[in-house]
Coordinates of C-alpha atoms and ligand atoms in Angstrom, one line a residue:
Chain A
X1 CA 0.0 0.0 0.0
X2 CA 1.3 3.5 -0.9
X3 CA 2.7 6.4 1.2
X4 CA -0.6 8.3 0.7
X5 CA -2.5 5.6 2.5
X6 CA -4.4 6.6 5.6
X7 CA -5.5 4.4 8.4
X8 CA -4.0 1.0 9.4
X9 CA -3.2 -1.8 7.1
X10 CA -4.4 -5.3 8.1
X11 CA -3.1 -8.5 6.5
X12 CA -5.5 -11.2 5.3
X13 CA -7.4 -12.9 8.1
X14 CA -6.3 -10.3 10.7
X15 CA -9.0 -9.2 13.2
X16 CA -10.0 -5.6 13.3
X17 CA -12.8 -6.0 15.8
X18 CA -13.5 -9.0 18.0
X19 CA -17.1 -9.9 19.0
X20 CA -17.5 -9.3 22.8
X21 CA -14.7 -6.7 23.0
X22 CA -15.4 -3.3 24.3
X23 CA -15.4 -0.6 21.6
X24 CA -14.5 3.1 21.8
X25 CA -14.3 3.9 18.1
X26 CA -15.9 3.1 14.7
X27 CA -14.2 2.3 11.5
X28 CA -14.3 3.4 7.9
X29 CA -12.9 1.0 5.3
X30 CA -10.4 2.8 3.1
X31 CA -9.4 -0.1 0.8
X32 CA -9.8 -3.9 0.5
X33 CA -12.5 -6.2 1.6
X34 CA -13.6 -7.2 5.1
X35 CA -16.0 -9.9 6.4
X36 CA -18.3 -9.5 9.3
X37 CA -18.7 -12.7 11.2
X38 CA -21.1 -13.5 14.0
X39 CA -19.8 -16.2 16.4
X40 CA -22.6 -18.5 17.5
X41 CA -22.6 -21.6 19.7
X42 CA -22.8 -23.9 16.7
X43 CA -20.2 -22.1 14.5
X44 CA -19.5 -18.8 12.7
X45 CA -21.9 -17.2 10.4
X46 CA -20.8 -14.6 7.8
X47 CA -23.2 -11.7 8.2
X48 CA -21.8 -9.3 5.6
X49 CA -19.0 -8.2 3.4
X50 CA -17.6 -4.7 3.4
X51 CA -15.7 -2.6 0.9
X52 CA -14.1 0.9 0.7
X53 CA -16.4 3.6 2.0
X54 CA -18.3 1.3 4.4
X55 CA -18.6 2.1 8.0
X56 CA -18.7 -0.4 10.9
X57 CA -18.5 -0.5 14.6
X58 CA -20.8 2.6 14.9
X59 CA -23.0 1.0 17.5
X60 CA -20.2 1.5 20.1
X61 CA -20.4 5.2 19.5
X62 CA -23.9 5.4 20.7
X63 CA -24.2 2.6 23.3
X64 CA -22.0 0.9 25.8
X65 CA -22.6 -2.6 24.5
X66 CA -19.8 -4.9 23.5
X67 CA -18.9 -5.5 19.9
X68 CA -21.7 -7.5 18.3
X69 CA -19.6 -9.3 15.6
X70 CA -16.1 -10.0 14.6
X71 CA -14.6 -8.2 11.6
X72 CA -11.6 -9.4 9.7
X73 CA -9.7 -8.6 6.6
X74 CA -10.2 -10.7 3.5
X75 CA -6.9 -10.1 1.7
X76 CA -4.9 -6.9 2.6
X77 CA -7.2 -4.2 3.7
X78 CA -6.9 -0.6 5.1
X79 CA -9.2 0.8 7.8
X80 CA -9.4 4.2 9.5
X81 CA -10.7 4.4 13.0
X82 CA -12.8 7.3 14.2
X83 CA -12.6 7.9 18.0
X84 CA -15.9 8.0 19.9
X85 CA -14.7 11.1 21.8
X86 CA -13.8 13.0 18.6
X87 CA -17.0 12.1 16.9
X88 CA -19.3 12.9 19.8
X89 CA -17.5 16.2 20.4
X90 CA -18.2 17.2 16.8
X91 CA -21.8 16.0 16.9
X92 CA -22.5 18.3 19.8
X93 CA -21.2 21.2 17.7
X94 CA -22.7 20.0 14.4
X95 CA -25.7 17.6 14.9
X96 CA -26.2 17.0 11.1
X97 CA -22.8 15.2 11.2
X98 CA -24.8 12.2 12.5
X99 CA -26.9 12.2 9.3
X100 CA -24.5 10.0 7.4
X101 CA -24.5 7.4 10.2
X102 CA -28.3 7.5 10.6
X103 CA -28.6 6.9 6.8
X104 CA -26.3 3.9 7.0
X105 CA -28.1 2.5 10.1
X106 CA -31.4 3.0 8.4
X107 CA -30.2 1.1 5.3
X108 CA -29.0 -1.6 7.6
X109 CA -32.4 -2.0 9.3
X110 CA -34.1 -2.1 6.0
X111 CA -31.8 -4.9 4.8
X112 CA -32.2 -6.8 8.0
X113 CA -35.9 -6.6 7.8
X114 CA -35.8 -8.0 4.3
X115 CA -33.4 -10.8 5.4
X116 CA -35.7 -11.6 8.3
X117 CA -38.7 -11.7 6.0
X118 CA -36.9 -14.0 3.6
X119 CA -35.8 -16.3 6.5
X120 CA -39.3 -16.4 8.0
X121 CA -40.8 -17.2 4.6
X122 CA -38.4 -20.1 4.3
X123 CA -38.8 -21.5 7.8
X124 CA -42.4 -20.9 8.8
X125 CA -45.6 -22.3 7.2
X126 CA -47.4 -19.7 5.0
X127 CA -49.6 -17.4 7.0
X128 CA -53.4 -17.7 6.3
X129 CA -54.5 -15.2 3.6
X130 CA -56.3 -12.2 5.0
X131 CA -58.8 -10.3 3.0
X132 CA -57.9 -6.7 1.8
X133 CA -59.5 -5.0 4.9
X134 CA -57.7 -7.1 7.5
X135 CA -54.3 -7.2 5.9
X136 CA -52.9 -4.3 7.8
X137 CA -53.2 -3.9 11.6
X138 CA -54.5 -0.8 13.2
X139 CA -51.0 0.2 14.4
X140 CA -49.6 -0.3 10.9
X141 CA -52.3 2.0 9.5
X142 CA -51.7 4.7 12.0
X143 CA -48.0 4.8 11.1
X144 CA -48.4 4.3 7.4
X145 CA -46.6 0.9 7.7
X146 CA -46.6 -1.3 4.7
X147 CA -47.0 1.6 2.3
X148 CA -43.6 1.3 0.7
X149 CA -43.1 3.2 -2.5
X150 CA -41.2 1.9 -5.5
X151 CA -38.4 4.3 -4.7
X152 CA -38.3 2.8 -1.2
X153 CA -38.0 -0.6 -2.6
X154 CA -35.3 0.4 -5.1
X155 CA -33.3 2.2 -2.4
X156 CA -33.5 -0.9 -0.2
X157 CA -32.2 -3.1 -3.0
X158 CA -29.3 -0.5 -3.6
X159 CA -28.4 -0.4 0.0
X160 CA -28.1 -4.1 0.3
X161 CA -24.7 -4.5 -1.3
X162 CA -22.9 -1.6 0.4
X163 CA -23.9 -1.6 4.0
X164 CA -23.1 -4.4 6.3
Chain B
X1 CA -4.6 17.9 7.7
X2 CA -5.3 17.2 11.3
X3 CA -6.3 13.9 12.7
X4 CA -9.7 15.2 13.8
X5 CA -10.5 16.6 10.3
X6 CA -9.4 13.3 8.6
X7 CA -11.8 11.4 10.9
X8 CA -14.6 13.9 10.6
X9 CA -14.5 13.8 6.8
X10 CA -14.4 10.0 6.8
X11 CA -17.4 9.8 9.0
X12 CA -19.2 12.1 6.5
X13 CA -18.3 9.8 3.7
X14 CA -15.4 11.9 2.3
X15 CA -12.5 9.5 2.3
X16 CA -9.3 11.1 0.9
X17 CA -7.9 9.0 -1.9
X18 CA -4.3 8.0 -2.0
X19 CA -3.8 10.3 -5.1
X20 CA -4.6 13.3 -2.8
X21 CA -2.7 12.3 0.3
X22 CA 1.0 12.7 -0.4
X23 CA 1.8 10.9 2.9
X24 CA -0.1 9.4 5.8
X25 CA 1.5 10.4 9.1
X26 CA 1.4 8.3 12.2
X27 CA 3.7 9.9 14.6
X28 CA 5.7 13.0 15.3
X29 CA 9.2 13.6 16.5
X30 CA 9.7 16.5 18.9
X31 CA 13.2 18.0 18.7
X32 CA 14.7 20.2 21.4
X33 CA 18.3 21.0 22.2
X34 CA 18.2 18.6 25.1
X35 CA 17.1 15.7 22.9
X36 CA 14.4 14.3 20.7
X37 CA 11.4 12.1 21.4
X38 CA 9.1 10.2 19.1
X39 CA 5.4 10.5 20.0
X40 CA 3.0 8.1 18.5
X41 CA -0.6 7.1 19.3
X42 CA -1.2 3.6 20.8
X43 CA -3.3 2.7 17.6
X44 CA -0.1 3.4 15.5
X45 CA -2.4 4.5 12.7
X46 CA -1.9 7.0 9.9
X47 CA -4.6 9.6 10.6
X48 CA -2.8 12.8 9.7
X49 CA -2.7 13.6 6.0
X50 CA 0.1 15.4 4.3
X51 CA -1.5 17.1 1.3
X52 CA -0.6 19.8 -1.2
X53 CA -2.9 22.7 -1.8
X54 CA -3.2 24.2 -5.3
X55 CA -0.6 23.0 -7.7
X56 CA 2.0 22.0 -5.1
X57 CA 5.6 23.2 -5.1
X58 CA 7.1 24.9 -8.1
X59 CA 8.4 22.2 -10.5
X60 CA 6.2 19.5 -9.1
X61 CA 3.3 20.1 -11.5
X62 CA 3.9 16.9 -13.5
X63 CA 4.5 14.6 -10.5
X64 CA 1.7 15.9 -8.4
X65 CA -1.2 13.6 -8.7
X66 CA -4.2 15.6 -7.3
X67 CA -4.0 18.7 -5.1
X68 CA -6.4 18.8 -2.1
X69 CA -8.2 21.9 -3.3
X70 CA -8.8 20.5 -6.8
X71 CA -10.1 17.3 -5.2
X72 CA -12.6 19.3 -3.1
X73 CA -13.7 21.4 -6.0
X74 CA -14.3 18.3 -8.2
X75 CA -16.2 16.8 -5.3
X76 CA -18.4 19.9 -5.2
X77 CA -18.8 19.9 -9.0
X78 CA -19.9 16.2 -8.9
X79 CA -22.7 17.3 -6.5
X80 CA -23.9 19.7 -9.3
X81 CA -22.1 22.8 -8.0
X82 CA -21.2 25.2 -10.8
X83 CA -17.5 26.1 -10.4
X84 CA -16.4 29.3 -12.1
X85 CA -12.6 29.8 -12.2
X86 CA -12.2 33.5 -12.2
X87 CA -10.5 36.3 -10.1
X88 CA -13.0 38.3 -8.0
X89 CA -12.1 41.9 -8.0
X90 CA -15.0 43.5 -6.1
X91 CA -17.8 42.5 -3.7
X92 CA -20.4 45.3 -3.9
X93 CA -24.1 45.7 -3.8
X94 CA -26.6 45.9 -6.6
X95 CA -30.2 46.7 -5.7
X96 CA -31.0 44.3 -2.8
X97 CA -28.4 41.7 -3.5
X98 CA -24.6 41.4 -3.1
X99 CA -22.8 41.6 -6.4
X100 CA -19.5 40.1 -7.5
X101 CA -17.3 41.6 -10.1
X102 CA -14.9 39.1 -11.6
X103 CA -12.9 38.1 -14.7
X104 CA -12.3 41.6 -16.0
X105 CA -15.6 43.3 -15.5
X106 CA -18.2 40.5 -15.5
X107 CA -20.9 41.0 -12.8
X108 CA -23.3 38.7 -11.1
X109 CA -25.7 39.1 -8.2
X110 CA -26.4 36.4 -5.7
X111 CA -28.8 35.6 -2.8
X112 CA -25.9 34.9 -0.6
X113 CA -22.1 35.4 -0.9
X114 CA -19.8 33.3 1.3
X115 CA -16.4 34.9 1.3
X116 CA -13.5 32.4 1.7
X117 CA -10.6 34.4 0.2
X118 CA -8.1 33.7 3.0
X119 CA -5.8 36.4 4.3
X120 CA -3.3 36.3 1.5
X121 CA -5.3 38.0 -1.2
X122 CA -5.8 41.7 -2.0
X123 CA -9.6 41.3 -2.2
X124 CA -10.6 42.0 1.4
X125 CA -7.5 43.7 2.8
X126 CA -9.1 47.2 2.8
X127 CA -12.4 45.9 4.0
X128 CA -15.5 45.1 1.9
X129 CA -17.5 47.6 0.0
X130 CA -20.7 45.6 0.5
X131 CA -20.2 45.4 4.3
X132 CA -18.5 48.4 6.0
X133 CA -18.7 46.8 9.4
X134 CA -16.3 44.0 8.3
X135 CA -12.6 44.5 9.2
X136 CA -9.7 42.4 7.9
X137 CA -8.4 39.9 10.5
X138 CA -5.2 40.5 12.5
X139 CA -2.3 38.6 10.9
X140 CA 1.2 37.4 11.4
X141 CA 3.8 36.6 8.8
X142 CA 4.9 33.0 8.7
X143 CA 7.2 31.1 6.3
X144 CA 6.7 28.0 4.2
X145 CA 9.2 26.3 1.9
X146 CA 9.6 23.0 0.0
X147 CA 12.7 20.9 -0.3
X148 CA 12.9 18.2 -3.1
X149 CA 14.6 15.2 -1.5
X150 CA 12.9 12.2 -3.2
X151 CA 10.8 9.5 -1.5
X152 CA 13.7 7.2 -0.6
X153 CA 15.7 9.9 1.1
X154 CA 12.7 11.2 2.9
X155 CA 11.8 7.7 4.2
X156 CA 15.3 7.2 5.4
X157 CA 15.7 10.6 7.1
X158 CA 12.1 11.6 8.3
X159 CA 10.0 8.4 7.9
X160 CA 6.2 8.6 8.4
X161 CA 6.6 11.3 11.1
X162 CA 6.1 15.0 11.2
X163 CA 9.1 16.7 12.9
X164 CA 8.4 19.6 15.3
X165 CA 11.2 21.9 16.6
X166 CA 10.8 23.7 19.9
X167 CA 14.0 25.7 19.9
X168 CA 15.1 28.8 21.9
X169 CA 15.4 31.1 18.9
X170 CA 14.2 34.8 18.9
X171 CA 10.7 35.3 17.4
X172 CA 10.2 31.6 16.8
X173 CA 7.0 30.0 18.1
X174 CA 7.7 26.6 16.5
X175 CA 8.7 25.0 13.2
X176 CA 7.8 21.8 11.5
X177 CA 9.1 19.5 8.8
X178 CA 6.4 17.6 7.1
X179 CA 7.2 14.8 4.5
X180 CA 4.9 14.9 1.4
X181 CA 5.7 12.7 -1.5
X182 CA 9.0 13.7 -3.0
X183 CA 9.1 16.9 -1.0
X184 CA 9.5 18.0 2.5
X185 CA 7.6 21.1 3.6
X186 CA 9.1 23.4 6.2
X187 CA 6.6 25.6 8.1
X188 CA 7.8 28.3 10.5
X189 CA 5.4 30.1 12.8
X190 CA 6.4 32.9 15.0
X191 CA 6.3 36.7 15.4
X192 CA 6.8 38.3 12.0
X193 CA 9.0 35.6 10.7
X194 CA 11.7 36.8 8.2
X195 CA 14.9 35.6 6.6
X196 CA 16.9 36.0 9.8
X197 CA 14.5 33.7 11.7
X198 CA 14.6 31.1 8.9
X199 CA 18.4 31.2 8.6
X200 CA 18.9 30.8 12.3
X201 CA 16.5 27.8 12.2
X202 CA 18.1 26.1 9.3
X203 CA 21.5 26.6 11.0
X204 CA 20.3 24.8 14.1
X205 CA 21.9 21.3 14.5
X206 CA 18.5 19.8 15.5
X207 CA 17.1 20.8 12.0
X208 CA 20.2 20.0 10.0
X209 CA 20.2 16.4 11.5
X210 CA 16.8 15.8 9.8
X211 CA 18.2 16.2 6.3
X212 CA 20.3 13.5 4.5
X213 CA 23.9 13.9 5.4
X214 CA 23.1 16.8 7.8
X215 CA 23.0 19.2 4.9
X216 CA 20.0 21.4 4.2
X217 CA 19.4 21.3 0.4
X218 CA 18.3 24.2 -1.9
X219 CA 14.7 25.2 -1.5
X220 CA 12.4 24.4 -4.4
X221 CA 10.2 27.4 -3.6
X222 CA 9.3 29.4 -0.6
X223 CA 7.0 32.3 0.5
X224 CA 6.0 34.3 3.6
X225 CA 2.3 33.8 3.8
X226 CA 0.1 35.5 6.4
X227 CA -1.7 33.7 9.2
X228 CA -5.0 34.7 10.9
X229 CA -4.3 35.4 14.6
X230 CA -7.2 37.8 15.4
X231 CA -10.8 37.6 14.3
X232 CA -12.4 40.3 12.1
X233 CA -14.9 42.7 13.7
X234 CA -18.1 41.2 12.2
X235 CA -17.8 38.1 10.0
X236 CA -21.3 38.4 8.7
X237 CA -23.8 40.9 7.2
X238 CA -27.1 40.7 5.4
X239 CA -26.6 38.0 2.6
X240 CA -22.8 37.9 3.4
X241 CA -20.7 35.6 5.5
X242 CA -17.0 35.3 6.0
X243 CA -15.5 31.8 6.5
X244 CA -12.1 30.3 6.9
X245 CA -9.0 32.6 7.4
X246 CA -10.8 35.8 6.4
X247 CA -13.3 35.1 9.1
X248 CA -12.8 33.3 12.4
X249 CA -10.0 30.7 12.4
X250 CA -8.3 28.5 14.9
X251 CA -5.0 29.9 16.2
X252 CA -1.9 28.3 14.7
X253 CA -3.2 24.7 14.3
X254 CA -5.9 23.0 12.2
X255 CA -6.7 26.0 10.1
X256 CA -8.2 23.8 7.4
X257 CA -10.3 21.9 10.0
X258 CA -11.6 25.2 11.5
X259 CA -12.4 26.6 8.0
X260 CA -14.5 23.4 7.4
X261 CA -16.3 23.7 10.8
X262 CA -17.1 27.4 10.3
X263 CA -18.3 26.7 6.8
X264 CA -20.6 24.1 8.1
X265 CA -21.9 26.4 10.8
X266 CA -22.6 29.0 8.2
X267 CA -24.3 26.4 5.9
X268 CA -26.5 25.2 8.9
X269 CA -27.6 28.8 9.5
X270 CA -28.5 29.3 5.9
X271 CA -30.2 26.0 5.5
X272 CA -32.3 26.0 8.7
X273 CA -32.7 29.7 9.4
X274 CA -31.9 32.3 6.7
X275 CA -29.3 34.6 5.2
X276 CA -30.0 37.9 7.1
X277 CA -27.4 39.4 9.5
X278 CA -29.9 38.6 12.3
X279 CA -29.8 34.9 11.3
X280 CA -26.0 34.8 11.3
X281 CA -25.9 36.7 14.6
X282 CA -28.2 34.2 16.2
X283 CA -26.8 31.0 14.7
X284 CA -23.3 31.6 13.3
X285 CA -21.9 34.0 15.8
X286 CA -22.1 31.5 18.7
X287 CA -19.8 29.1 16.8
X288 CA -17.4 32.1 16.1
X289 CA -17.5 32.9 19.8
X290 CA -16.7 29.3 20.8
X291 CA -13.7 29.4 18.5
X292 CA -12.6 32.8 19.7
X293 CA -12.8 31.6 23.3
X294 CA -10.8 28.5 22.5
X295 CA -8.2 30.8 20.8
X296 CA -7.9 32.8 24.0
X297 CA -7.1 29.6 25.9
X298 CA -4.7 28.7 23.1
X299 CA -2.7 31.8 24.0
X300 CA -2.2 30.3 27.5
X301 CA -1.2 26.9 26.0
X302 CA 1.4 28.6 23.7
X303 CA 2.7 30.6 26.6
X304 CA 3.6 27.3 28.3
X305 CA 5.3 26.1 25.1
X306 CA 7.2 29.3 25.0
X307 CA 8.3 28.7 28.6
X308 CA 9.5 25.2 27.6
X309 CA 11.4 26.9 24.8
X310 CA 13.1 29.4 27.1
X311 CA 13.9 27.2 30.2
X312 CA 16.3 24.4 29.7
X313 CA 15.5 22.6 33.0
X314 CA 11.8 22.6 31.9
X315 CA 12.8 21.1 28.6
X316 CA 14.7 18.3 30.4
X317 CA 11.6 17.5 32.5
X318 CA 9.3 17.5 29.4
X319 CA 11.7 15.2 27.5
X320 CA 12.1 12.8 30.4
X321 CA 8.3 12.7 31.0
X322 CA 7.5 12.1 27.4
X323 CA 10.1 9.5 26.7
X324 CA 9.2 7.6 29.8
X325 CA 5.5 7.6 28.8
X326 CA 6.4 6.6 25.2
X327 CA 8.5 3.6 26.5
X328 CA 5.1 2.1 27.5
X329 CA 3.5 1.3 24.2
X330 CA 0.1 0.6 25.7
X331 CA -0.4 4.0 27.3
X332 CA -0.8 7.4 25.8
X333 CA -0.4 9.4 29.0
X334 CA -0.4 12.9 30.2
X335 CA 2.5 14.7 28.4
X336 CA 2.3 12.6 25.2
X337 CA -1.4 13.3 24.7
X338 CA -1.1 17.0 25.6
X339 CA 1.9 17.5 23.2
X340 CA 0.1 15.4 20.5
X341 CA -3.0 17.6 20.6
X342 CA -1.0 20.9 20.8
X343 CA 1.1 20.1 17.7
X344 CA -1.4 18.1 15.6
X345 CA -4.3 20.4 16.4
X346 CA -6.5 17.3 17.1
X347 CA -8.4 18.6 20.2
X348 CA -9.8 21.9 21.3
X349 CA -7.3 24.0 23.3
X350 CA -9.7 23.9 26.2
X351 CA -9.3 20.1 26.5
X352 CA -5.5 20.5 26.3
X353 CA -5.6 23.0 29.1
X354 CA -7.9 20.9 31.3
X355 CA -5.6 17.9 30.9
X356 CA -2.5 19.9 31.7
X357 CA -4.1 21.1 34.9
X358 CA -4.8 17.5 36.0
X359 CA -3.2 16.7 39.4
X360 CA -1.6 13.6 37.8
X361 CA 0.0 15.7 35.1
X362 CA 1.3 18.2 37.5
X363 CA 2.7 15.6 39.9
X364 CA 4.3 13.7 37.0
X365 CA 5.8 16.8 35.6
X366 CA 7.2 17.9 39.0
X367 CA 8.8 14.4 39.5
X368 CA 10.2 14.4 36.0
X369 CA 11.6 17.9 36.4
X370 CA 13.6 16.8 39.5
X371 CA 14.6 13.4 38.0
X372 CA 15.4 14.8 34.5
X373 CA 17.6 17.5 35.8
X374 CA 19.3 15.3 38.4
X375 CA 19.8 12.8 35.7
X376 CA 21.3 15.4 33.4
X377 CA 23.8 16.4 36.1
X378 CA 24.8 12.8 36.3
X379 CA 25.3 12.7 32.5
X380 CA 22.2 10.6 31.8
X381 CA 20.3 11.1 28.5
X382 CA 16.7 10.7 27.8
X383 CA 14.8 10.3 24.5
X384 CA 17.0 10.1 21.4
X385 CA 19.7 12.3 22.9
X386 CA 21.0 15.6 21.5
Ligands
FAD401 C1 2.8 28.4 6.9 C2 1.4 27.9 7.1 C3 1.2 26.6 7.5 C4 0.0 26.1 7.7 N1 -0.2 24.7 8.0 C5 -1.4 24.2 8.3 C6 -1.5 22.9 8.5 O1 -0.6 22.1 8.6 N2 -2.8 22.4 8.7 C7 -3.9 23.2 8.7 O2 -5.0 22.7 8.9 N3 -3.8 24.5 8.4 C8 -2.5 25.1 8.2 N4 -2.4 26.4 7.9 C9 -3.6 27.2 7.9 C10 -4.4 27.0 6.7 O3 -3.6 27.1 5.6 C11 -5.5 28.0 6.6 O4 -6.2 28.1 7.9 C12 -6.6 27.6 5.6 O5 -5.9 27.4 4.3 C13 -7.7 28.6 5.5 O6 -8.5 28.2 4.4 P1 -9.3 29.4 3.6 O7 -10.0 28.6 2.6 O8 -10.0 30.3 4.5 O9 -8.1 30.2 2.9 P2 -7.1 29.8 1.8 O10 -6.6 28.5 2.0 O11 -6.1 30.9 1.8 O12 -7.9 29.8 0.4 C14 -8.4 31.0 -0.2 C15 -8.7 30.7 -1.6 O13 -9.4 31.8 -2.1 C16 -8.8 32.1 -3.4 N5 -8.9 33.5 -3.6 C17 -8.4 34.5 -2.9 N6 -8.7 35.7 -3.4 C18 -9.5 35.5 -4.5 C19 -10.1 36.3 -5.5 N7 -10.0 37.6 -5.4 N8 -10.8 35.7 -6.5 C20 -10.9 34.4 -6.6 N9 -10.3 33.5 -5.7 C21 -9.6 34.1 -4.7 C22 -7.4 31.7 -3.3 O14 -6.8 31.4 -4.6 C23 -7.5 30.4 -2.4 O15 -7.7 29.3 -3.2 C24 -1.1 26.9 7.7 C25 -1.0 28.3 7.3 C26 0.3 28.8 7.1 C27 0.4 30.2 6.7

């Protein structure tokens, strides 16, 4: 990697974040590919792949929970860390700074919702068909739930690849 | 570019490409007559970016990949900003809108004009026709020069570190050597820096040792730019706002980062409130005041670095304290973190001051003053030795 490279260079397989560790920073991928792995009792599950521009570890900026997954380099990769202290100090001064993170997290929730729906569809028996009137619950109707526009659906498909 | 700005930009989705960053910097070396010490963060990560503005040093045009300013302008243009490359000669008023005259007599009126002309252009030096309340900021003359050494020589002599010189020379605040691609940039800050100050600095053994063979090469180019050290009277008016160096800027360090933050404060005001002087007063001025207050504290911080420069026993204490802390790779303790933030501009001066008033800091400095000076009497050396 060149002189102009920012961040820290990790070799293939090297851990950047370990599940269960305490975190006090988030990371921005500068180059290369990383995999996000969730360690479960019955083995490891790859949750996502990440590339240049992707951000991870942002949950530790906002909550005091331990790291929720392990992230390691697939091949040589370069990652820049962003300190919790630096970031929170700037957010206080410039709240819209959090906008990019909120956008990323919202893409992630959207993708997770889709993944969950796909999983449920595969594992549970088909739900009984409701007629048009009963399809949406009262709560859903109040919040406009289930009324996803075409743009929404397209955005969700676009967000799928980028954000782990 | 400071560590905090690099992080801030990355979290906003602006990741500086390797074509723009001439060198990533992970540590700095503090040089004093009593010795030198390398200060690095525990993460050992390159988070300071050495970049060139504009076209880079004279003669580098062909080797320079992409200058930082050009990269930013292209980024803005890719977000559908129309960039007009033209010299502005007047900022006046036409009917109820500010008017700009540029490119030999062309005129255009705008809803809002944000002035970011720095302190080295003629444009605002005699005030601004469109806003009589605006006064030009107070400035000091500094010095910047470039030396062409080639990457291999730079790697061997300076490595991935910025080199800071805290030397007891008249009118010198501090100086820095920053490796960037094939070049090394020398920055000299002080009180009306002139050739005498620069010559004295380049003759100092601490500086000469940083160049290959201990010989300072010919400068590729140099200039004496001005530096904003005092804010203008009123950096806003109806439909006008001053940002960056021609407005309110951070004292001595992280000027680019402070220009970015002030620009965002102005943009927030415009986007969420409006463009009148009242809007800027209510929503932009508080950010200016915070910066000005931090600059007031900065003067206290730099008074203590001046004390270090002037008092040899104090330098010995600082050197011992820093090198002892740096020997423990896991910790980034009192003096290391304070010096890091002073010289890299990574944290507000208020934070630096609070940390240097910590009882642990004071106790450790007192102990190191005693031990460092007793050690020196016994012929002991700390850090990398003079
Ligand atoms: C020696 C020295 C070393 C420094 N080192 C650092 C450092 O390491 N890190 C850091 O963060 N800061 C550093 N600074 C401070 C930093 O350079 C400034 O704070 C920063 O550049 C301010 O940005 P600006 O956009 O306000 O002004 P400038 O960077 O001066 O930009 C002004 C721009 O306006 C253009 N312009 C001016 N007049 C006109 C006109 N009439 N028409 C059209 N265009 C015009 C100029 O061409 C220029 O592009 C240093 C300053 C000096 C003097």
